[in-house]
GROMACS .gro file of C-alpha atoms in nm:
model
  428
    1MET     CA    1  -0.846  -5.313   6.397
    2PRO     CA    2  -0.881  -5.167   6.751
    3ASN     CA    3  -1.062  -4.838   6.789
    4SER     CA    4  -0.859  -4.523   6.854
    5PRO     CA    5  -0.888  -4.367   7.203
    6SER     CA    6  -1.081  -4.074   7.056
    7SER     CA    7  -1.337  -4.294   6.883
    8MET     CA    8  -1.387  -4.498   7.202
    9VAL     CA    9  -1.449  -4.180   7.401
   10ASN     CA   10  -1.692  -4.055   7.141
   11GLN     CA   11  -1.878  -4.386   7.149
   12TYR     CA   12  -1.915  -4.370   7.529
   13ARG     CA   13  -2.019  -4.005   7.504
   14LEU     CA   14  -2.294  -4.098   7.261
   15GLU     CA   15  -2.425  -4.369   7.492
   16GLU     CA   16  -2.412  -4.130   7.787
   17ASP     CA   17  -2.602  -3.857   7.596
   18GLU     CA   18  -2.873  -4.104   7.497
   19GLU     CA   19  -2.919  -4.210   7.860
   20GLU     CA   20  -2.941  -3.847   7.976
   21GLN     CA   21  -3.195  -3.766   7.707
   22LEU     CA   22  -3.408  -4.063   7.813
   23ASP     CA   23  -3.396  -3.949   8.178
   24ALA     CA   24  -3.488  -3.594   8.080
   25ASN     CA   25  -3.792  -3.715   7.888
   26THR     CA   26  -3.932  -3.904   8.191
   27LYS     CA   27  -3.843  -3.652   8.464
   28ASP     CA   28  -4.122  -3.452   8.627
   29LEU     CA   29  -3.941  -3.286   8.919
   30PHE     CA   30  -3.664  -3.029   8.849
   31ILE     CA   31  -3.463  -2.869   9.131
   32ASP     CA   32  -3.190  -2.604   9.122
   33VAL     CA   33  -2.976  -2.485   9.409
   34ASP     CA   34  -2.816  -2.145   9.342
   35ASN     CA   35  -2.764  -1.785   9.457
   36PRO     CA   36  -2.587  -1.841   9.794
   37GLU     CA   37  -2.614  -1.551  10.040
   38SER     CA   38  -2.417  -1.495  10.358
   39HIS     CA   39  -2.613  -1.415  10.676
   40VAL     CA   40  -2.452  -1.275  10.988
   41THR     CA   41  -2.622  -1.275  11.327
   42ALA     CA   42  -2.500  -1.202  11.680
   43ILE     CA   43  -2.451  -1.576  11.734
   44GLU     CA   44  -2.340  -1.722  11.404
   45THR     CA   45  -2.260  -1.673  11.037
   46PHE     CA   46  -2.417  -1.903  10.778
   47ILE     CA   47  -2.498  -1.935  10.408
   48MET     CA   48  -2.853  -1.950  10.269
   49TYR     CA   49  -2.909  -2.110   9.926
   50ARG     CA   50  -3.200  -2.053   9.695
   51VAL     CA   51  -3.386  -2.373   9.605
   52VAL     CA   52  -3.604  -2.346   9.293
   53THR     CA   53  -3.843  -2.631   9.212
   54LYS     CA   54  -4.041  -2.685   8.893
   55THR     CA   55  -4.278  -2.982   8.868
   56THR     CA   56  -4.572  -3.126   8.683
   57ARG     CA   57  -4.676  -3.361   8.969
   58SER     CA   58  -5.038  -3.339   9.080
   59GLU     CA   59  -4.961  -3.358   9.452
   60PHE     CA   60  -4.799  -3.016   9.435
   61ASP     CA   61  -5.035  -2.716   9.457
   62SER     CA   62  -4.821  -2.509   9.220
   63SER     CA   63  -4.588  -2.582   8.931
   64GLU     CA   64  -4.302  -2.367   9.067
   65TYR     CA   65  -4.161  -2.289   9.414
   66GLU     CA   66  -3.875  -2.081   9.547
   67VAL     CA   67  -3.743  -2.110   9.902
   68ARG     CA   68  -3.422  -2.041  10.083
   69ARG     CA   69  -3.242  -2.311  10.283
   70ARG     CA   70  -2.924  -2.338  10.491
   71TYR     CA   71  -2.703  -2.642  10.536
   72GLN     CA   72  -2.880  -2.749  10.858
   73ASP     CA   73  -3.208  -2.773  10.663
   74PHE     CA   74  -3.047  -3.019  10.424
   75LEU     CA   75  -2.927  -3.222  10.720
   76TRP     CA   76  -3.279  -3.228  10.860
   77LEU     CA   77  -3.419  -3.354  10.528
   78ARG     CA   78  -3.163  -3.633  10.499
   79SER     CA   79  -3.217  -3.735  10.859
   80ARG     CA   80  -3.596  -3.761  10.811
   81LEU     CA   81  -3.551  -3.962  10.493
   82GLU     CA   82  -3.321  -4.206  10.669
   83ASP     CA   83  -3.556  -4.237  10.964
   84ASN     CA   84  -3.851  -4.321  10.742
   85HIS     CA   85  -3.660  -4.540  10.500
   86PRO     CA   86  -3.374  -4.699  10.695
   87THR     CA   87  -3.269  -4.944  10.424
   88LEU     CA   88  -3.296  -4.715  10.124
   89ILE     CA   89  -2.971  -4.555  10.006
   90VAL     CA   90  -3.004  -4.182  10.069
   91HIS     CA   91  -2.740  -3.989   9.878
   92PRO     CA   92  -2.477  -3.828  10.106
   93LEU     CA   93  -2.438  -3.460  10.181
   94PRO     CA   94  -2.100  -3.286  10.172
   95GLU     CA   95  -1.927  -3.281  10.510
   96LYS     CA   96  -2.005  -2.992  10.740
   97PHE     CA   97  -1.635  -2.924  10.782
   98VAL     CA   98  -1.340  -3.022  10.565
   99MET     CA   99  -0.974  -2.930  10.604
  100LYS     CA  100  -1.000  -2.639  10.366
  101GLY     CA  101  -1.333  -2.530  10.509
  102MET     CA  102  -1.200  -2.521  10.862
  103VAL     CA  103  -0.969  -2.238  10.763
  104GLU     CA  104  -1.163  -2.072  10.482
  105ARG     CA  105  -1.516  -2.180  10.555
  106PHE     CA  106  -1.691  -1.900  10.369
  107ASN     CA  107  -1.461  -1.822  10.080
  108ASP     CA  108  -1.608  -1.829   9.729
  109ASP     CA  109  -1.454  -2.160   9.626
  110PHE     CA  110  -1.582  -2.342   9.936
  111ILE     CA  111  -1.934  -2.198   9.896
  112GLU     CA  112  -1.948  -2.290   9.527
  113THR     CA  113  -1.822  -2.646   9.596
  114ARG     CA  114  -2.087  -2.693   9.863
  115ARG     CA  115  -2.360  -2.543   9.641
  116LYS     CA  116  -2.283  -2.796   9.368
  117ALA     CA  117  -2.289  -3.083   9.618
  118LEU     CA  118  -2.622  -2.968   9.763
  119HIS     CA  119  -2.766  -2.932   9.412
  120ARG     CA  120  -2.652  -3.287   9.330
  121PHE     CA  121  -2.798  -3.420   9.656
  122LEU     CA  122  -3.145  -3.283   9.586
  123ASN     CA  123  -3.139  -3.400   9.224
  124LYS     CA  124  -3.040  -3.750   9.334
  125ILE     CA  125  -3.334  -3.752   9.577
  126SER     CA  126  -3.575  -3.614   9.317
  127ALA     CA  127  -3.476  -3.896   9.076
  128HIS     CA  128  -3.539  -4.171   9.334
  129PRO     CA  129  -3.860  -4.367   9.271
  130ILE     CA  130  -3.958  -4.373   9.645
  131LEU     CA  131  -3.772  -4.087   9.815
  132SER     CA  132  -3.891  -3.831   9.559
  133TYR     CA  133  -4.249  -3.886   9.684
  134SER     CA  134  -4.158  -3.832  10.052
  135GLN     CA  135  -4.375  -3.580  10.236
  136HIS     CA  136  -4.060  -3.444  10.401
  137LEU     CA  137  -3.909  -3.365  10.062
  138LYS     CA  138  -4.228  -3.186   9.958
  139VAL     CA  139  -4.218  -2.977  10.275
  140PHE     CA  140  -3.851  -2.898  10.221
  141LEU     CA  141  -3.917  -2.778   9.866
  142THR     CA  142  -4.235  -2.580   9.931
  143ALA     CA  143  -4.256  -2.449  10.287
  144GLN     CA  144  -4.126  -2.097  10.331
  145GLU     CA  145  -4.039  -2.164  10.697
  146LEU     CA  146  -3.912  -2.503  10.822
  147SER     CA  147  -3.891  -2.432  11.195
  148SER     CA  148  -4.234  -2.571  11.283
  149HIS     CA  149  -4.177  -2.885  11.074
  150ARG     CA  150  -3.837  -2.951  11.224
  151LYS     CA  151  -3.988  -2.954  11.571
  152GLN     CA  152  -4.224  -3.236  11.470
  153GLY     CA  153  -3.946  -3.495  11.444
  154PRO     CA  154  -3.860  -3.752  11.708
  155GLY     CA  155  -3.752  -3.606  12.039
  156PHE     CA  156  -3.420  -3.643  12.213
  157LEU     CA  157  -3.534  -3.934  12.436
  158SER     CA  158  -3.679  -4.118  12.143
  159ARG     CA  159  -3.356  -4.085  11.941
  160MET     CA  160  -3.154  -4.188  12.243
  161GLY     CA  161  -3.368  -4.499  12.286
  162GLU     CA  162  -3.319  -4.593  11.921
  163THR     CA  163  -2.942  -4.546  11.957
  164VAL     CA  164  -2.930  -4.769  12.267
  165ARG     CA  165  -3.127  -5.042  12.089
  166ALA     CA  166  -2.901  -5.018  11.785
  167VAL     CA  167  -2.590  -5.052  12.004
  168ALA     CA  168  -2.741  -5.350  12.190
  169ASN     CA  169  -2.833  -5.521  11.864
  170SER     CA  170  -2.486  -5.467  11.718
  171VAL     CA  171  -2.326  -5.610  12.034
  172ARG     CA  172  -2.561  -5.907  12.029
  173GLY     CA  173  -2.487  -5.968  11.662
  174LEU     CA  174  -2.674  -6.182  11.412
  175ARG     CA  175  -2.724  -6.553  11.425
  176SER     CA  176  -2.704  -6.576  11.046
  177ARG     CA  177  -2.703  -6.303  10.784
  178PRO     CA  178  -2.858  -6.409  10.451
  179GLU     CA  179  -2.591  -6.490  10.191
  180GLU     CA  180  -2.695  -6.215   9.951
  181PHE     CA  181  -2.647  -5.950  10.221
  182THR     CA  182  -2.312  -6.103  10.318
  183GLN     CA  183  -2.204  -6.057   9.956
  184MET     CA  184  -2.331  -5.700   9.962
  185GLN     CA  185  -2.131  -5.633  10.281
  186GLU     CA  186  -1.813  -5.773  10.121
  187TYR     CA  187  -1.875  -5.569   9.807
  188VAL     CA  188  -1.917  -5.250  10.008
  189GLU     CA  189  -1.593  -5.304  10.200
  190ASP     CA  190  -1.404  -5.376   9.881
  191PHE     CA  191  -1.560  -5.080   9.698
  192SER     CA  192  -1.479  -4.850   9.994
  193ASN     CA  193  -1.113  -4.952   9.997
  194LYS     CA  194  -1.074  -4.904   9.621
  195ILE     CA  195  -1.256  -4.572   9.588
  196CYS     CA  196  -1.070  -4.431   9.890
  197SER     CA  197  -0.739  -4.538   9.736
  198VAL     CA  198  -0.822  -4.383   9.397
  199ASP     CA  199  -0.938  -4.060   9.567
  200LYS     CA  200  -0.613  -4.032   9.766
  201VAL     CA  201  -0.394  -4.100   9.464
  202THR     CA  202  -0.584  -3.845   9.257
  203GLN     CA  203  -0.542  -3.585   9.528
  204ARG     CA  204  -0.169  -3.661   9.539
  205ILE     CA  205  -0.139  -3.631   9.158
  206ILE     CA  206  -0.311  -3.290   9.168
  207LYS     CA  207  -0.075  -3.177   9.444
  208GLU     CA  208   0.228  -3.289   9.243
  209GLN     CA  209   0.093  -3.125   8.925
  210ARG     CA  210   0.048  -2.796   9.112
  211GLU     CA  211   0.410  -2.817   9.226
  212TYR     CA  212   0.509  -2.896   8.868
  213VAL     CA  213   0.328  -2.586   8.742
  214ASP     CA  214   0.506  -2.376   9.001
  215GLU     CA  215   0.836  -2.506   8.869
  216LEU     CA  216   0.738  -2.438   8.509
  217LYS     CA  217   0.648  -2.081   8.601
  218GLN     CA  218   1.003  -2.033   8.732
  219TYR     CA  219   1.151  -2.229   8.442
  220SER     CA  220   1.017  -2.011   8.156
  221PRO     CA  221   1.153  -1.672   8.280
  222THR     CA  222   1.495  -1.830   8.322
  223TYR     CA  223   1.515  -1.902   7.950
  224THR     CA  224   1.389  -1.551   7.869
  225GLN     CA  225   1.655  -1.389   8.090
  226TRP     CA  226   1.922  -1.619   7.944
  227ALA     CA  227   1.820  -1.514   7.588
  228GLY     CA  228   1.892  -1.153   7.683
  229SER     CA  229   2.257  -1.235   7.740
  230GLU     CA  230   2.310  -1.486   7.456
  231GLU     CA  231   2.249  -1.317   7.125
  232GLU     CA  232   2.331  -1.624   6.917
  233LEU     CA  233   2.104  -1.847   7.127
  234ALA     CA  234   1.828  -1.590   7.178
  235GLU     CA  235   1.587  -1.725   6.919
  236SER     CA  236   1.610  -2.084   7.049
  237LEU     CA  237   1.592  -1.981   7.412
  238ASN     CA  238   1.291  -1.759   7.356
  239GLY     CA  239   1.124  -2.046   7.169
  240VAL     CA  240   1.179  -2.279   7.463
  241ALA     CA  241   1.049  -2.014   7.707
  242SER     CA  242   0.732  -1.966   7.501
  243CYS     CA  243   0.674  -2.339   7.476
  244VAL     CA  244   0.719  -2.393   7.850
  245GLU     CA  245   0.481  -2.106   7.925
  246ARG     CA  246   0.207  -2.249   7.703
  247CYS     CA  247   0.255  -2.596   7.854
  248SER     CA  248   0.223  -2.442   8.199
  249LYS     CA  249  -0.116  -2.299   8.105
  250GLU     CA  250  -0.233  -2.634   7.966
  251THR     CA  251  -0.125  -2.809   8.287
  252GLU     CA  252  -0.326  -2.557   8.492
  253GLU     CA  253  -0.632  -2.637   8.280
  254GLN     CA  254  -0.571  -3.008   8.336
  255ILE     CA  255  -0.553  -2.952   8.712
  256TYR     CA  256  -0.874  -2.748   8.706
  257HIS     CA  257  -1.053  -3.027   8.518
  258LEU     CA  258  -0.937  -3.294   8.764
  259SER     CA  259  -1.040  -3.078   9.058
  260GLU     CA  260  -1.384  -2.987   8.917
  261VAL     CA  261  -1.488  -3.316   8.751
  262LEU     CA  262  -1.302  -3.623   8.878
  263VAL     CA  263  -1.227  -3.533   9.241
  264PRO     CA  264  -1.586  -3.435   9.339
  265THR     CA  265  -1.725  -3.755   9.189
  266LEU     CA  266  -1.465  -3.974   9.362
  267HIS     CA  267  -1.513  -3.804   9.697
  268GLU     CA  268  -1.892  -3.824   9.661
  269TYR     CA  269  -1.863  -4.201   9.631
  270VAL     CA  270  -1.620  -4.219   9.924
  271LEU     CA  271  -1.908  -4.073  10.126
  272CYS     CA  272  -2.152  -4.309   9.948
  273ALA     CA  273  -1.947  -4.604  10.072
  274GLU     CA  274  -1.993  -4.486  10.430
  275THR     CA  275  -2.366  -4.441  10.363
  276LEU     CA  276  -2.386  -4.800  10.238
  277LYS     CA  277  -2.213  -4.928  10.549
  278ALA     CA  278  -2.465  -4.743  10.762
  279VAL     CA  279  -2.757  -4.889  10.560
  280MET     CA  280  -2.615  -5.241  10.603
  281ARG     CA  281  -2.584  -5.183  10.980
  282ARG     CA  282  -2.947  -5.065  11.003
  283ARG     CA  283  -3.064  -5.372  10.814
  284ASP     CA  284  -2.862  -5.596  11.048
  285ASN     CA  285  -3.010  -5.417  11.350
  286ILE     CA  286  -3.365  -5.482  11.227
  287GLN     CA  287  -3.284  -5.850  11.183
  288ALA     CA  288  -3.107  -5.868  11.521
  289GLU     CA  289  -3.412  -5.718  11.694
  290PHE     CA  290  -3.636  -5.971  11.522
  291GLU     CA  291  -3.410  -6.258  11.631
  292ALA     CA  292  -3.405  -6.133  11.994
  293LYS     CA  293  -3.784  -6.110  12.010
  294SER     CA  294  -3.817  -6.456  11.853
  295GLU     CA  295  -3.588  -6.601  12.121
  296ALA     CA  296  -3.786  -6.425  12.393
  297LEU     CA  297  -4.111  -6.569  12.251
  298ALA     CA  298  -3.970  -6.918  12.256
  299SER     CA  299  -3.846  -6.894  12.616
  300ARG     CA  300  -4.143  -6.716  12.776
  301LYS     CA  301  -4.489  -6.862  12.808
  302ALA     CA  302  -4.646  -6.558  12.968
  303ASP     CA  303  -4.755  -6.273  12.740
  304GLN     CA  304  -4.710  -6.496  12.439
  305ASP     CA  305  -4.989  -6.329  12.249
  306ALA     CA  306  -4.838  -5.982  12.287
  307LEU     CA  307  -4.491  -6.108  12.197
  308GLN     CA  308  -4.626  -6.302  11.901
  309GLU     CA  309  -4.782  -5.986  11.763
  310GLU     CA  310  -4.459  -5.797  11.811
  311VAL     CA  311  -4.258  -6.078  11.648
  312ASP     CA  312  -4.494  -6.085  11.350
  313GLY     CA  313  -4.455  -5.711  11.309
  314LEU     CA  314  -4.076  -5.741  11.322
  315ALA     CA  315  -4.086  -6.025  11.068
  316ASP     CA  316  -4.278  -5.799  10.830
  317ARG     CA  317  -4.032  -5.518  10.899
  318VAL     CA  318  -3.734  -5.744  10.821
  319GLU     CA  319  -3.895  -5.855  10.495
  320LEU     CA  320  -3.972  -5.496  10.396
  321ALA     CA  321  -3.619  -5.383  10.489
  322ASN     CA  322  -3.462  -5.665  10.287
  323ASN     CA  323  -3.679  -5.600   9.981
  324ALA     CA  324  -3.618  -5.223   9.999
  325LEU     CA  325  -3.240  -5.271  10.019
  326LYS     CA  326  -3.231  -5.529   9.742
  327GLY     CA  327  -3.433  -5.305   9.512
  328ASP     CA  328  -3.229  -4.995   9.590
  329TRP     CA  329  -2.901  -5.181   9.572
  330THR     CA  330  -2.930  -5.256   9.199
  331ARG     CA  331  -3.047  -4.903   9.131
  332TRP     CA  332  -2.760  -4.752   9.328
  333GLN     CA  333  -2.502  -4.969   9.148
  334ASN     CA  334  -2.629  -4.856   8.808
  335ILE     CA  335  -2.617  -4.489   8.908
  336MET     CA  336  -2.272  -4.528   9.067
  337ARG     CA  337  -2.132  -4.696   8.754
  338ASN     CA  338  -2.281  -4.430   8.526
  339ASP     CA  339  -2.147  -4.145   8.743
  340LEU     CA  340  -1.799  -4.293   8.765
  341LYS     CA  341  -1.798  -4.389   8.397
  342SER     CA  342  -1.888  -4.032   8.302
  343ALA     CA  343  -1.613  -3.889   8.525
  344PHE     CA  344  -1.351  -4.134   8.394
  345ILE     CA  345  -1.450  -4.073   8.031
  346SER     CA  346  -1.431  -3.698   8.078
  347THR     CA  347  -1.090  -3.732   8.242
  348ALA     CA  348  -0.962  -3.960   7.964
  349GLU     CA  349  -1.085  -3.712   7.706
  350LYS     CA  350  -0.912  -3.425   7.885
  351ASN     CA  351  -0.590  -3.626   7.922
  352MET     CA  352  -0.579  -3.697   7.550
  353GLU     CA  353  -0.643  -3.335   7.469
  354TYR     CA  354  -0.378  -3.227   7.721
  355TYR     CA  355  -0.101  -3.449   7.581
  356GLU     CA  356  -0.197  -3.374   7.219
  357LYS     CA  357  -0.158  -3.000   7.295
  358PHE     CA  358   0.180  -3.068   7.455
  359GLN     CA  359   0.290  -3.264   7.146
  360ARG     CA  360   0.171  -2.989   6.909
  361LYS     CA  361   0.349  -2.717   7.104
  362TYR     CA  362   0.682  -2.901   7.108
  363SER     CA  363   0.638  -3.008   6.745
  364LEU     CA  364   0.599  -2.643   6.644
  365SER     CA  365   0.911  -2.554   6.844
  366LEU     CA  366   1.140  -2.824   6.694
  367PRO     CA  367   1.182  -2.677   6.340
  368LEU     CA  368   1.283  -2.346   6.492
  369GLN     CA  369   1.545  -2.517   6.709
  370ARG     CA  370   1.682  -2.714   6.410
  371ARG     CA  371   1.707  -2.406   6.190
  372HIS     CA  372   1.889  -2.217   6.460
  373LEU     CA  373   2.124  -2.511   6.521
  374ARG     CA  374   2.225  -2.513   6.152
  375THR     CA  375   2.287  -2.138   6.175
  376MET     CA  376   2.513  -2.193   6.473
  377PHE     CA  377   2.716  -2.448   6.278
  378ALA     CA  378   2.795  -2.184   6.021
  379VAL     CA  379   2.966  -1.952   6.275
  380GLN     CA  380   3.132  -2.205   6.505
  381GLU     CA  381   3.443  -2.416   6.452
  382TYR     CA  382   3.400  -2.786   6.521
  383PHE     CA  383   3.612  -3.095   6.529
  384VAL     CA  384   3.520  -3.462   6.480
  385CYS     CA  385   3.655  -3.736   6.699
  386CYS     CA  386   3.669  -4.088   6.555
  387VAL     CA  387   3.605  -4.325   6.847
  388CYS     CA  388   3.736  -4.619   6.641
  389CYS     CA  389   4.090  -4.497   6.576
  390GLY     CA  390   4.105  -4.208   6.824
  391GLN     CA  391   4.228  -3.961   6.559
  392LEU     CA  392   4.113  -3.598   6.570
  393CYS     CA  393   4.038  -3.411   6.251
  394PHE     CA  394   4.055  -3.034   6.308
  395ASN     CA  395   3.958  -2.733   6.099
  396PHE     CA  396   3.715  -2.917   5.876
  397THR     CA  397   3.454  -2.640   5.906
  398GLN     CA  398   3.433  -2.562   5.537
  399SER     CA  399   3.400  -2.920   5.416
  400PHE     CA  400   3.145  -3.002   5.688
  401LEU     CA  401   2.927  -2.701   5.603
  402GLN     CA  402   2.940  -2.781   5.233
  403HIS     CA  403   2.829  -3.135   5.306
  404THR     CA  404   2.541  -3.037   5.536
  405GLN     CA  405   2.412  -2.778   5.287
  406SER     CA  406   2.417  -3.022   4.994
  407SER     CA  407   2.308  -3.341   5.173
  408PRO     CA  408   2.195  -3.259   5.528
  409SER     CA  409   2.034  -3.597   5.587
  410ARG     CA  410   2.342  -3.804   5.489
  411PRO     CA  411   2.629  -3.885   5.735
  412PHE     CA  412   2.958  -3.699   5.705
  413TYR     CA  413   3.252  -3.943   5.684
  414ILE     CA  414   3.599  -3.826   5.787
  415ASN     CA  415   3.781  -4.149   5.706
  416PRO     CA  416   3.682  -4.508   5.621
  417CYS     CA  417   3.685  -4.631   5.979
  418VAL     CA  418   3.429  -4.377   6.097
  419GLN     CA  419   3.066  -4.498   6.112
  420PRO     CA  420   2.771  -4.264   6.169
  421GLU     CA  421   2.719  -4.383   6.526
  422ASN     CA  422   3.086  -4.326   6.602
  423VAL     CA  423   3.091  -3.958   6.506
  424THR     CA  424   3.040  -3.701   6.778
  425LEU     CA  425   3.029  -3.325   6.727
  426LYS     CA  426   3.187  -3.109   6.992
  427LEU     CA  427   3.242  -2.738   7.032
  428LYS     CA  428   3.610  -2.654   7.018
   0.00000   0.00000   0.00000
């Protein structure tokens, strides 16, 4: 016998809780991002976030730190991590500007959404087996002032030179990409297309549900106003109005859950897909540079010793880049699948709860409607039309009411040719 949806969700929840408990038992670096504060200067307005770190690692001088960081500081950290580990997958940051943020950049919802994303970014980095031991991360978490450290990065000319080399390598292309990285590239493209499609459809569903809620909010008062002018229908109409109002509130909760749980996870992995593409490009650039130097070594006899040393260094760099990406690839896939599984399970659970509540609300309303309908029959005159013979039987009110009171579940026959499906009740 197949499992019920609820039991399947509970089973997945149990597995997820066990994994989280295992991670918590092995974790030694805990980071919280909270308490955003707005700062206004003569030049700009920005938000500072408190970053609290607790750790048991010996390389830290203290077990607890508290610093304040702005968005640009997070950008600096991510940039340094990518520079030092070009083929490791560094978790993405939220965009600096989004459509909502362009208009309402510093409203409470935008600030809270960004705070959650920054918190998640740091916790992803702190859980990484290599990136969590980066000196740049340690500085970010412990230094009260980052200005002096930010000046120590590569200068403008150095960054420009790297960009030119990357462009040249991409134009030159690769002679042959290893098959496993070709498969990775294809997977990333396919994953990007699918996650972007799911993200867009989810956003559209939320938009349509918001419009649906707006309609429900207009729908319920209409029944209430109608009940005020229809005394005989008032009980039924007020019942419908109450049911619609409660369903409207449940739909708002459903929208909130989708917006707070599913959408952030989906959008996060839309950004992850772009990060993966950038990592693949950096790996290809390292290989392209190695191939170019190898060709130069083969064609030039002068300075062969210097070129040979450079080629050997690039060969080691290619091998390190490949190994780093292969190791991080499997780890990233596992995290991605766990994150998406958690979001999908939570959404499935909420959907079941949402539709069960709808069913309960309408189920409670039906008996009321049926009772009121029987009451209406007692005060209205009806006729029955036999669709077989076309005859009309008028003024049967008394016999019909007697029949419905004694045997309400049995059909009421007017003449032998009338079958239950051929009987229609109409107001005279």
